[in-house]
CSV table of C-alpha atoms in Angstrom, one decimal:
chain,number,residue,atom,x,y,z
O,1,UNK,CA,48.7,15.8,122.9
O,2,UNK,CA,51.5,14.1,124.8
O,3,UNK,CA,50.8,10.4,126.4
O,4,UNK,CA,49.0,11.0,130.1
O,5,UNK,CA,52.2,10.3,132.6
O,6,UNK,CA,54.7,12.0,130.5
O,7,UNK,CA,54.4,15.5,128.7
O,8,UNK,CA,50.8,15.4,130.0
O,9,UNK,CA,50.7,15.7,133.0
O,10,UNK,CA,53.4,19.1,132.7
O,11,UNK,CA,51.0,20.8,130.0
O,12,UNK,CA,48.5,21.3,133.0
O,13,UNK,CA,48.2,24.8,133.7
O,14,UNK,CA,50.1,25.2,137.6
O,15,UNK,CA,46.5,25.7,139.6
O,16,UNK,CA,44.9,22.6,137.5
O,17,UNK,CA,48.1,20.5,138.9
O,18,UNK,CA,47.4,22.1,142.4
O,19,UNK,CA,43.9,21.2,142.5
O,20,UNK,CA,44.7,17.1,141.5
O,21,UNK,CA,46.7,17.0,144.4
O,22,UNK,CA,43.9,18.9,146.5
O,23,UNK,CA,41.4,16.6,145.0
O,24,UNK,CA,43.3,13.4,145.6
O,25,UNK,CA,43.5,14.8,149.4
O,26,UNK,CA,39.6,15.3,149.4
O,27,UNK,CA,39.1,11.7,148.5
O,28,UNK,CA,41.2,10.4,151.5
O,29,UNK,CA,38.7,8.4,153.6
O,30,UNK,CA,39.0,6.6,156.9
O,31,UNK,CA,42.8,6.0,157.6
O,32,UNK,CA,43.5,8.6,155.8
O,33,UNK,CA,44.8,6.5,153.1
O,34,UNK,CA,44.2,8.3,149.6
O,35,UNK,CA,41.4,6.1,147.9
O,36,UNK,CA,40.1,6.7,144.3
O,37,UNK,CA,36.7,8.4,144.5
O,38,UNK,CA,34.2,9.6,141.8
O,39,UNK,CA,32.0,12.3,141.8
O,40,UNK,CA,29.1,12.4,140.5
O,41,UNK,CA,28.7,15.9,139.4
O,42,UNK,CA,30.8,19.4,139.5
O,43,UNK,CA,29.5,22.3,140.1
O,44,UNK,CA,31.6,25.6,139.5
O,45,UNK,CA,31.3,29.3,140.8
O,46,UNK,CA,33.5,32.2,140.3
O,47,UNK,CA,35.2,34.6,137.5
O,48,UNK,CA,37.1,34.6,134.8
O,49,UNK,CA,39.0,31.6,135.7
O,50,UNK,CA,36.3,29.6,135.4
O,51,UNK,CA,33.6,31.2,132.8
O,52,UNK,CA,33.3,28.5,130.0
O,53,UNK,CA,30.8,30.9,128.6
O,54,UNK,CA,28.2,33.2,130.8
O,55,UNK,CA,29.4,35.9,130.3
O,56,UNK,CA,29.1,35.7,126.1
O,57,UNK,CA,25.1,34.9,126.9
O,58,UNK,CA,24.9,37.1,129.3
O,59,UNK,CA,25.9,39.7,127.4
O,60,UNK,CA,25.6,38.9,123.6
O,61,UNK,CA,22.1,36.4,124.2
O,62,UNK,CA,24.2,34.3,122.0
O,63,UNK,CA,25.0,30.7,122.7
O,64,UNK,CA,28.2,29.8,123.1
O,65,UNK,CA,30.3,27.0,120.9
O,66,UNK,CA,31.4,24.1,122.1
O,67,UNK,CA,33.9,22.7,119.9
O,68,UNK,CA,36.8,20.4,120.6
O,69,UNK,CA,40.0,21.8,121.7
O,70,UNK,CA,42.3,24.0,121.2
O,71,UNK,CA,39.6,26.6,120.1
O,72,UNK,CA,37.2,27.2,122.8
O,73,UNK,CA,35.1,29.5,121.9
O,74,UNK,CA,33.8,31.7,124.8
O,75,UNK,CA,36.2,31.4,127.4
O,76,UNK,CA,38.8,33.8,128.4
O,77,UNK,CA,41.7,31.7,126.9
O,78,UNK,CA,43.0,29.8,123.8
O,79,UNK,CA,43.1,26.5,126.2
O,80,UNK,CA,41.9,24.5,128.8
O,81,UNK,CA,40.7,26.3,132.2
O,82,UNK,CA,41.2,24.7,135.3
O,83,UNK,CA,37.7,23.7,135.6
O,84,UNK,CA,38.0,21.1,132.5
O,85,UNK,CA,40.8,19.5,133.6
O,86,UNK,CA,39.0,18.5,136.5
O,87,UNK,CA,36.0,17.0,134.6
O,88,UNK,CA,37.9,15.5,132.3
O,89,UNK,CA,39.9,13.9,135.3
O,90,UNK,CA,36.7,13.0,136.8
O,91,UNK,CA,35.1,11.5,133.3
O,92,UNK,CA,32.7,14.4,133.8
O,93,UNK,CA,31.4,16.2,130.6
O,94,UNK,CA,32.9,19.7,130.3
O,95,UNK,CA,30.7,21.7,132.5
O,96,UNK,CA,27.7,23.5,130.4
O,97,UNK,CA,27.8,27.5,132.0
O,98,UNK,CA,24.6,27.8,133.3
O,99,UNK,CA,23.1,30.7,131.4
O,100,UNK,CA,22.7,28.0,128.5
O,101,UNK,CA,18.7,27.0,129.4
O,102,UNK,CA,17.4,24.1,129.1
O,103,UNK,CA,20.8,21.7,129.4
O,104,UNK,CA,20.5,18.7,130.9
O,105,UNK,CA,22.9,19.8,134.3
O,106,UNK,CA,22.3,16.2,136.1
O,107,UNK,CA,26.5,16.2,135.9
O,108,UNK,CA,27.1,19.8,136.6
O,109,UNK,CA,27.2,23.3,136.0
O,110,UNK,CA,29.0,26.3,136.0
O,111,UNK,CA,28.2,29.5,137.5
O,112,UNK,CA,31.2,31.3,136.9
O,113,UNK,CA,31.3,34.8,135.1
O,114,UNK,CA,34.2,36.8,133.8
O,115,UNK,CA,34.0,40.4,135.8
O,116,UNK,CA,32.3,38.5,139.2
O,117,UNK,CA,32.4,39.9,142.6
O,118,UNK,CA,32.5,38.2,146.2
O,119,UNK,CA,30.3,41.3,147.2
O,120,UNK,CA,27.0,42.5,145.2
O,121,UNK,CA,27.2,45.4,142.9
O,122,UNK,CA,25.3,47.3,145.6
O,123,UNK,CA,28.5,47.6,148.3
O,124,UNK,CA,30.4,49.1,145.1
O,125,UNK,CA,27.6,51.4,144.2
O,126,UNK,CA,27.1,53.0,147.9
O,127,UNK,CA,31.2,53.5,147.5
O,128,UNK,CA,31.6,55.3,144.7
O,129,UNK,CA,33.5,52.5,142.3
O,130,UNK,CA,32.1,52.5,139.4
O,131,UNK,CA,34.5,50.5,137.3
O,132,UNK,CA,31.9,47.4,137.6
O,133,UNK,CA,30.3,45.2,135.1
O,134,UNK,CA,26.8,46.5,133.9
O,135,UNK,CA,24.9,43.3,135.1
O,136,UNK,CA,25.4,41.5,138.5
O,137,UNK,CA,26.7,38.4,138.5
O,138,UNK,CA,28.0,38.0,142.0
O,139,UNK,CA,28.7,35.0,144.2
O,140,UNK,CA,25.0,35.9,145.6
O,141,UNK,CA,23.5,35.8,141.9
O,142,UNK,CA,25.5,32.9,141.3
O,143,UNK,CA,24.2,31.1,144.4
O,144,UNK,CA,20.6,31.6,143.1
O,145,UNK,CA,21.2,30.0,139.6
O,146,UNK,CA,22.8,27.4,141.8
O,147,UNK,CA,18.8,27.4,143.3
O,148,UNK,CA,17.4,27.5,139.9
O,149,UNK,CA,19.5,24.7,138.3
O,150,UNK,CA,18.5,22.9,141.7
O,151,UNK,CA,15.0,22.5,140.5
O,152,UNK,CA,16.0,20.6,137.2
O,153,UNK,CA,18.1,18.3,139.2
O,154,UNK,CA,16.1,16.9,141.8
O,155,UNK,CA,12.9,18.3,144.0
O,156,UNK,CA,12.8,16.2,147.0
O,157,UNK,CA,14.7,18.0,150.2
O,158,UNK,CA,16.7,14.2,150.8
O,159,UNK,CA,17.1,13.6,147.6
O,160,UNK,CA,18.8,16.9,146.7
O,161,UNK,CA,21.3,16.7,150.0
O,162,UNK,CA,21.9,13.1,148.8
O,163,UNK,CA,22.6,14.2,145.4
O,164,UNK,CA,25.3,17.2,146.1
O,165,UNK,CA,27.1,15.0,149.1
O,166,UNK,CA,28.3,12.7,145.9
O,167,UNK,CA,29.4,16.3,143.9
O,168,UNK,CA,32.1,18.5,144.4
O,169,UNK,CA,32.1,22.0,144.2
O,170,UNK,CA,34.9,24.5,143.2
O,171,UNK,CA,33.7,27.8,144.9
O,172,UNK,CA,35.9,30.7,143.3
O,173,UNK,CA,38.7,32.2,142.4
O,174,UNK,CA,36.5,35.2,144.2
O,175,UNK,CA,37.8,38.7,145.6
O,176,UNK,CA,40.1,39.4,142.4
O,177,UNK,CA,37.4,41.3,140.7
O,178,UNK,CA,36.5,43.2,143.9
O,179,UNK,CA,40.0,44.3,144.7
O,180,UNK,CA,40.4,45.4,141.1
O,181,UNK,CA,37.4,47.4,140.9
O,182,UNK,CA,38.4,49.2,143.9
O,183,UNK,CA,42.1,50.2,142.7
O,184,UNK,CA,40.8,51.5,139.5
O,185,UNK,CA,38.5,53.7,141.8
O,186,UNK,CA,41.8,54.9,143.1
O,187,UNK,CA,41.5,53.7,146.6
O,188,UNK,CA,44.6,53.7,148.4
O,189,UNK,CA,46.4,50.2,149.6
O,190,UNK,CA,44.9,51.0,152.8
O,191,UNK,CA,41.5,51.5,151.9
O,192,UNK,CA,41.7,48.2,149.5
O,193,UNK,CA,42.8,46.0,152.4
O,194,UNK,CA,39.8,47.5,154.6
O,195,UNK,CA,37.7,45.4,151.8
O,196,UNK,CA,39.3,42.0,152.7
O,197,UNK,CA,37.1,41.2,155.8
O,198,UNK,CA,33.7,41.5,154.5
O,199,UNK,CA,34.9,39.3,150.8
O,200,UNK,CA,36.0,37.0,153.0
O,201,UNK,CA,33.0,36.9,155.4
O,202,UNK,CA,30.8,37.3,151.8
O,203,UNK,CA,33.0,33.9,150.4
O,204,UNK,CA,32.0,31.8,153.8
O,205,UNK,CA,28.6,32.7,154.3
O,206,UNK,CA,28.1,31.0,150.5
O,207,UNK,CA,29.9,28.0,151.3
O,208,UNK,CA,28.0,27.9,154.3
O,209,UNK,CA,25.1,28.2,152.3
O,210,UNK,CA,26.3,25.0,150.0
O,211,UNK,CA,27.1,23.0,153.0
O,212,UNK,CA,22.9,23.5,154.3
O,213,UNK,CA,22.2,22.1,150.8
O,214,UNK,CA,24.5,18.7,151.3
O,215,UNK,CA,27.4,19.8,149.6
O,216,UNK,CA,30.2,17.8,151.6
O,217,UNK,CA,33.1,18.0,149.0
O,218,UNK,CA,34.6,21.6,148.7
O,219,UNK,CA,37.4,23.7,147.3
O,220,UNK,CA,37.8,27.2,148.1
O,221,UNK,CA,41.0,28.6,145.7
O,222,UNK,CA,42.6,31.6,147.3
O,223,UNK,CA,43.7,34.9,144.9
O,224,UNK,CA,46.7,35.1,142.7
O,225,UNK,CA,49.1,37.3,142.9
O,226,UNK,CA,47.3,40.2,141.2
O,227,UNK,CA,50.5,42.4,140.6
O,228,UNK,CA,52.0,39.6,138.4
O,229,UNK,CA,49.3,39.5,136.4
O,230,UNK,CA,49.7,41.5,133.0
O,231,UNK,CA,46.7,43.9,132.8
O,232,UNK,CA,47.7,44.8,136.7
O,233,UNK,CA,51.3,45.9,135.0
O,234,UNK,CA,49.7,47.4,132.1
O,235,UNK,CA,47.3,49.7,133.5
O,236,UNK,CA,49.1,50.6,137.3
O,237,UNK,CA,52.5,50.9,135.9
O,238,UNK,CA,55.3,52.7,138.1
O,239,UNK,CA,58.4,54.5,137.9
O,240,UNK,CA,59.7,53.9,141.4
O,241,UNK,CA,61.3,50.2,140.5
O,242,UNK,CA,61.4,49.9,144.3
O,243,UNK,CA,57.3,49.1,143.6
O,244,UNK,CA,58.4,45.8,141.6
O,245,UNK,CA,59.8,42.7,143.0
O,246,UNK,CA,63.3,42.9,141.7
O,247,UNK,CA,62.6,38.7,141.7
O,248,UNK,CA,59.4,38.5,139.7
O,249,UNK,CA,58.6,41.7,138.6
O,250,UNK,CA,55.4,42.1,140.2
O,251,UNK,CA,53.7,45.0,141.8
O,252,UNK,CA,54.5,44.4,145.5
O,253,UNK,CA,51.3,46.0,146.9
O,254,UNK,CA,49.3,44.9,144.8
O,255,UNK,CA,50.4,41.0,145.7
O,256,UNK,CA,49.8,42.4,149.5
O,257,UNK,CA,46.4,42.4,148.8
O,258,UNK,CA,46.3,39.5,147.7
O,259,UNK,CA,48.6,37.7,150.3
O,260,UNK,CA,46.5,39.2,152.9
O,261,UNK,CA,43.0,38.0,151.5
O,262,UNK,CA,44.7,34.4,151.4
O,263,UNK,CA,45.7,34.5,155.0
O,264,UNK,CA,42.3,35.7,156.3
O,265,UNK,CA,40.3,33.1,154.1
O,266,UNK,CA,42.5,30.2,155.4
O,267,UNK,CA,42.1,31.5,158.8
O,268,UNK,CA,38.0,31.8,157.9
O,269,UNK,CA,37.8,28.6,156.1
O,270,UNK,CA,39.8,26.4,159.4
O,271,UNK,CA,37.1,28.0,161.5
O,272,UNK,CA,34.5,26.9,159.1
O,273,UNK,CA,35.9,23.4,159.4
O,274,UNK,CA,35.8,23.0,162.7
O,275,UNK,CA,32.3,24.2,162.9
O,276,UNK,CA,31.3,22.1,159.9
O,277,UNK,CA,33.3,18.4,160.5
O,278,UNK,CA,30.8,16.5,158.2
O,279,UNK,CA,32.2,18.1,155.3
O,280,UNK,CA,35.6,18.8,153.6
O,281,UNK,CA,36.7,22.2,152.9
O,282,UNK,CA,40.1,22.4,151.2
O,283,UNK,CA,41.9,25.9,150.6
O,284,UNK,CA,43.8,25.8,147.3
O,285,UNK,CA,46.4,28.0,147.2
O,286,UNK,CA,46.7,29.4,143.7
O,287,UNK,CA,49.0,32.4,144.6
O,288,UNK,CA,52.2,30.5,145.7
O,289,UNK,CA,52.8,28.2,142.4
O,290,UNK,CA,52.5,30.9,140.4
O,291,UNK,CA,55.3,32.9,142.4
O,292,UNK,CA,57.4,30.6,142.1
O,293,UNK,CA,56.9,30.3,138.3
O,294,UNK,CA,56.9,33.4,137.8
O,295,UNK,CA,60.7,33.5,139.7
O,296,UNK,CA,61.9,30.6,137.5
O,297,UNK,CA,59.5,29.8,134.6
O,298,UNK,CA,62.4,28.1,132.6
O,299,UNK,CA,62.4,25.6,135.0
O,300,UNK,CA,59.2,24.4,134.6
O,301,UNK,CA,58.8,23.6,130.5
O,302,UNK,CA,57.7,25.8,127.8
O,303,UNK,CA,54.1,25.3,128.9
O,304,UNK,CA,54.7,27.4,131.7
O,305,UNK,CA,57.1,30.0,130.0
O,306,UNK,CA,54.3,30.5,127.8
O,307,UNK,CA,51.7,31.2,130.6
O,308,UNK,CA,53.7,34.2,131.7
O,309,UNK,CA,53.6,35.8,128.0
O,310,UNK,CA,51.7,39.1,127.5
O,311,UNK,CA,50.2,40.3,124.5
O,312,UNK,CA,47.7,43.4,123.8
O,313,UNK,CA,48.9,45.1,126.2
O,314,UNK,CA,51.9,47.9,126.7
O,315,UNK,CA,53.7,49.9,129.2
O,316,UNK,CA,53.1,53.5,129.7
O,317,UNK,CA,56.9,54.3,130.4
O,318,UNK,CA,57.2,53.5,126.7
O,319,UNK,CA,54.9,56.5,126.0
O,320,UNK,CA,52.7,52.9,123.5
O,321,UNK,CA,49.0,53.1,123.9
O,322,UNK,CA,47.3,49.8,125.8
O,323,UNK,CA,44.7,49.6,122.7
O,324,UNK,CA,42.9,47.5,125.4
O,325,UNK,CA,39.4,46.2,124.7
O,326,UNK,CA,37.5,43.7,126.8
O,327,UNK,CA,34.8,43.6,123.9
O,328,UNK,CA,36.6,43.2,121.1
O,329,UNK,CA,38.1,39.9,119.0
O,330,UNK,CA,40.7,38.7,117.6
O,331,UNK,CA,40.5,39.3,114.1
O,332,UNK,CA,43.4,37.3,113.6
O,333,UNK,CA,44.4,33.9,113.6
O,334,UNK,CA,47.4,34.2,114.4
O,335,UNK,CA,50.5,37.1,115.8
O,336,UNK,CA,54.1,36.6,116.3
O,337,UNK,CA,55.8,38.4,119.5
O,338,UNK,CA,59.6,39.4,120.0
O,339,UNK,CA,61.2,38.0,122.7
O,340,UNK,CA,64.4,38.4,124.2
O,341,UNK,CA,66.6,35.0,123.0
O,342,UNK,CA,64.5,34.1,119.9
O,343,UNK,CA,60.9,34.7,118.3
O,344,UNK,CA,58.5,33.3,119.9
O,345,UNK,CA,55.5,32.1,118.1
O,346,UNK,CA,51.6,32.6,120.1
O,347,UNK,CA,48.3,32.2,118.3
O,348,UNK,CA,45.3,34.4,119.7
O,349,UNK,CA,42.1,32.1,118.8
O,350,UNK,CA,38.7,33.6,118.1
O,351,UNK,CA,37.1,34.6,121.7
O,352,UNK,CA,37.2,36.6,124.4
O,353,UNK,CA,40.6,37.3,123.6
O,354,UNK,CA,41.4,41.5,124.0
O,355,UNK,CA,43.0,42.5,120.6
O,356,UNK,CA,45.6,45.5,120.3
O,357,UNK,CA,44.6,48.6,118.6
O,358,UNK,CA,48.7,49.0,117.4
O,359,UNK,CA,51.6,46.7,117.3
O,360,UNK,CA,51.7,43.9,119.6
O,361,UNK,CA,54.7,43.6,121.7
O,362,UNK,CA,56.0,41.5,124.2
O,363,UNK,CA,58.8,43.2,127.0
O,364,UNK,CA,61.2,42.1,129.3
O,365,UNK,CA,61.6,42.9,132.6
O,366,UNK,CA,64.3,40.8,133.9
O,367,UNK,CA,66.8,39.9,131.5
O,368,UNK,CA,67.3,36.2,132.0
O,369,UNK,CA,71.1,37.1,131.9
O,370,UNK,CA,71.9,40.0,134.2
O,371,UNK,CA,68.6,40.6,136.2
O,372,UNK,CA,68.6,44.0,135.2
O,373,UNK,CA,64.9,45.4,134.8
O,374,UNK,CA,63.9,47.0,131.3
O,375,UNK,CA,59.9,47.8,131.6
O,376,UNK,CA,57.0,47.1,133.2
O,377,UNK,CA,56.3,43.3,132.6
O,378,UNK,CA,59.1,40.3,132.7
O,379,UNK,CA,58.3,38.2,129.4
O,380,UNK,CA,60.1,34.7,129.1
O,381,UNK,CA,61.5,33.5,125.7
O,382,UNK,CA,59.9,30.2,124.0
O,383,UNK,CA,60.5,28.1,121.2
O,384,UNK,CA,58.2,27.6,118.6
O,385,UNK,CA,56.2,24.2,118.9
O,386,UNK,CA,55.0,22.4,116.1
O,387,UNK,CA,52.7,24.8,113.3
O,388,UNK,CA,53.7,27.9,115.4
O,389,UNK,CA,51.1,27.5,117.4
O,390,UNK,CA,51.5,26.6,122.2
O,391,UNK,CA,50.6,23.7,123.5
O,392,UNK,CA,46.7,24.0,124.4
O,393,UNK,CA,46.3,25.7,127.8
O,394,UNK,CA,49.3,28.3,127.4
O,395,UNK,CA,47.0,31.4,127.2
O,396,UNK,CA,47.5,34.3,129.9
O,397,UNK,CA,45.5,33.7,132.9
O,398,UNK,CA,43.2,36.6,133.1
């Protein structure tokens, strides 16, 4: 791994180098001059983003391994999430999910499950989506493990507060899942954005329910832009090209969900604030780094070229099956996917890592040379690193 300072420091996947800076903001004090501070625990809710293995107990009954990187087993990439970054920056161990009973969680825990909802299982039910995970694992059901790890921390009332004002607390990506469920219920853009005031109402009423139990340190990430993401352009493909962002090659309505859940939570959260001055509430803005890398990913490294690549997954206008199964493994250690300008080398680790049913391929939908669209998904080229295998932390976000 490259020194810290140099190569380091640009291997971070974008929202991890967001959060540092959101981090070093939280532990401004006083004159506002930024002044190192340490917490003494983390404590992690949300989805996908963040699951460092619930959702493989949850559903297999199986623990987790925990093995040193690259391969980590039970998370939804071949590298670091954002949520170890931030212990390892802190000189916290890597957060233990919180399905694993009987870990000692005195420095932490994470709540976060792959497939989790801002709003219970219930609202979807009464709506007729039923595109939703088999067990509930909502921000509500999060919230209570949060009540049950509690217990093994600390019992006395003072001592508890006292205990989560030194911690910080990551409280989402939330809303993704909920959007999502909805479009694959074929509600209309209309319908989806009718959604975006009671996630976000769900999303402060659990803050506020951290704040009552001393949490003073927390960050609230906002959605990404959901129509850049590769399963979005997999299964919701179009052929009106006036759908896409000739710029990115994203689905523009689906981003206009998620622009307009980010604007209401900041709105929500700045309210919160004011209502709630003892503590710090800090918005991270996921969705606008990875715009912009997604506009010009050769300018920021291979690390981030890589981020954008898509495998399992294909484009419907190319008459390919997806071959796409949440459940399933990689068998293999390792594929190779064409690019446009090169090979470019990516190694799918053991884990929740969907595998194709057919050939894996890799599309263009900008050409780096005439901005001309070709598909359904804009894929840019890398060179092979060392072995043939990325730079830990290059894996697709979702």
């Amino acid at each position: 791994m490259a020194a810290p300072g140099k190569r380091g420091l640009s291997a971070l996947l974008p929202p991890a180098c967001l959060l540092m800076v959101v981090l070093w903001c939280l532990a401004a004090v006083g004159s506002g001059e930024p002044l190192p501070q340490y917490y003494n625990a983390i404590f992690s809710f949300g989805d996908s983003f963040s699951d460092t293995g619930n959702f493989v107990i949850i559903n297999s009954g199986k623990l987790p391994n925990m093995p040193k990187f690259p391969p980590p087993y039970a998370r939804c990439s071949n590298g670091r999430l954002v949520i170890d970054f931030l212990a390892e920056a802190f000189g916290i161990p890597l957060l233990p999910p919180s399905a694993n009973k009987g870990t000692n969680f005195s420095q932490g825990a994470n709540f976060a499950v792959m497939g989790a909802t801002a709003l219970d299982l219930k609202y979807f039910k009464d709506n007729n989506v039923w595109s939703i995970p088999p067990f509930n694992t909502s921000m509500n059901v999060q919230l209570q493990w949060f009540e049950e790890v509690k217990q093994t921390i600390c019992s006395d009332p003072a001592e508890c507060r006292a205990f989560f004002s030194k911690a910080l607390f990551v409280f989402g990506e939330f809303g993704g899942n909920d959007y999502s469920f909805a479009w694959k219920a074929d509600w209309s853009l209309e319908k989806v954005k009718t959604m975006v005031p009671a996630v976000v109402s769900s999303l402060i009423r659990g803050i506020e329910r951290l704040l009552d139990e001393g949490a003073r340190h927390v960050v609230v990430p906002g959605n990404l832009p959901a129509g850049c993401i590769p399963i979005t352009l997999t299964m919701y493909p179009s052929e009106d090209r006036s759908e896409y962002d000739p710029r990115t090659g994203c689905l523009k309505k689906y981003n206009s969900v998620a622009l307009y859940h980010n604007a209401m939570l900041r709105i929500a959260l700045d309210r919160l604030q004011r209502r709630r001055p003892e503590a710090r509430v800090v918005y991270a803005d996921y969705y606008t780094p990875y715009i912009q890398f997604a506009r010009t990913p050769h300018l920021y490294g291979q690390s981030v070229a890589a981020f954008f690549l898509f495998f399992c997954s294909f484009h419907r206008r190319e008459g390919m099956d997806h071959g796409w199964d949440f459940f399933v493994l990689c068998s293999e250690q390792s594929r190779a996917l064409g690019g446009f300008n090169g090979g470019v080398g990516f190694r799918a680790v053991p884990g929740l890592v969907p595998r194709c049913s057919r050939v894996v391929r890799c599309m263009q939908l900008r050409r780096a040379d005439t901005g001309r669209h070709s598909g359904g998904l804009q894929c840019p080229s890398r060179r092979v690193v060392s072995g043939g295998q990325p730079n830990e932390g290059n894996c697709p976000p979702r």
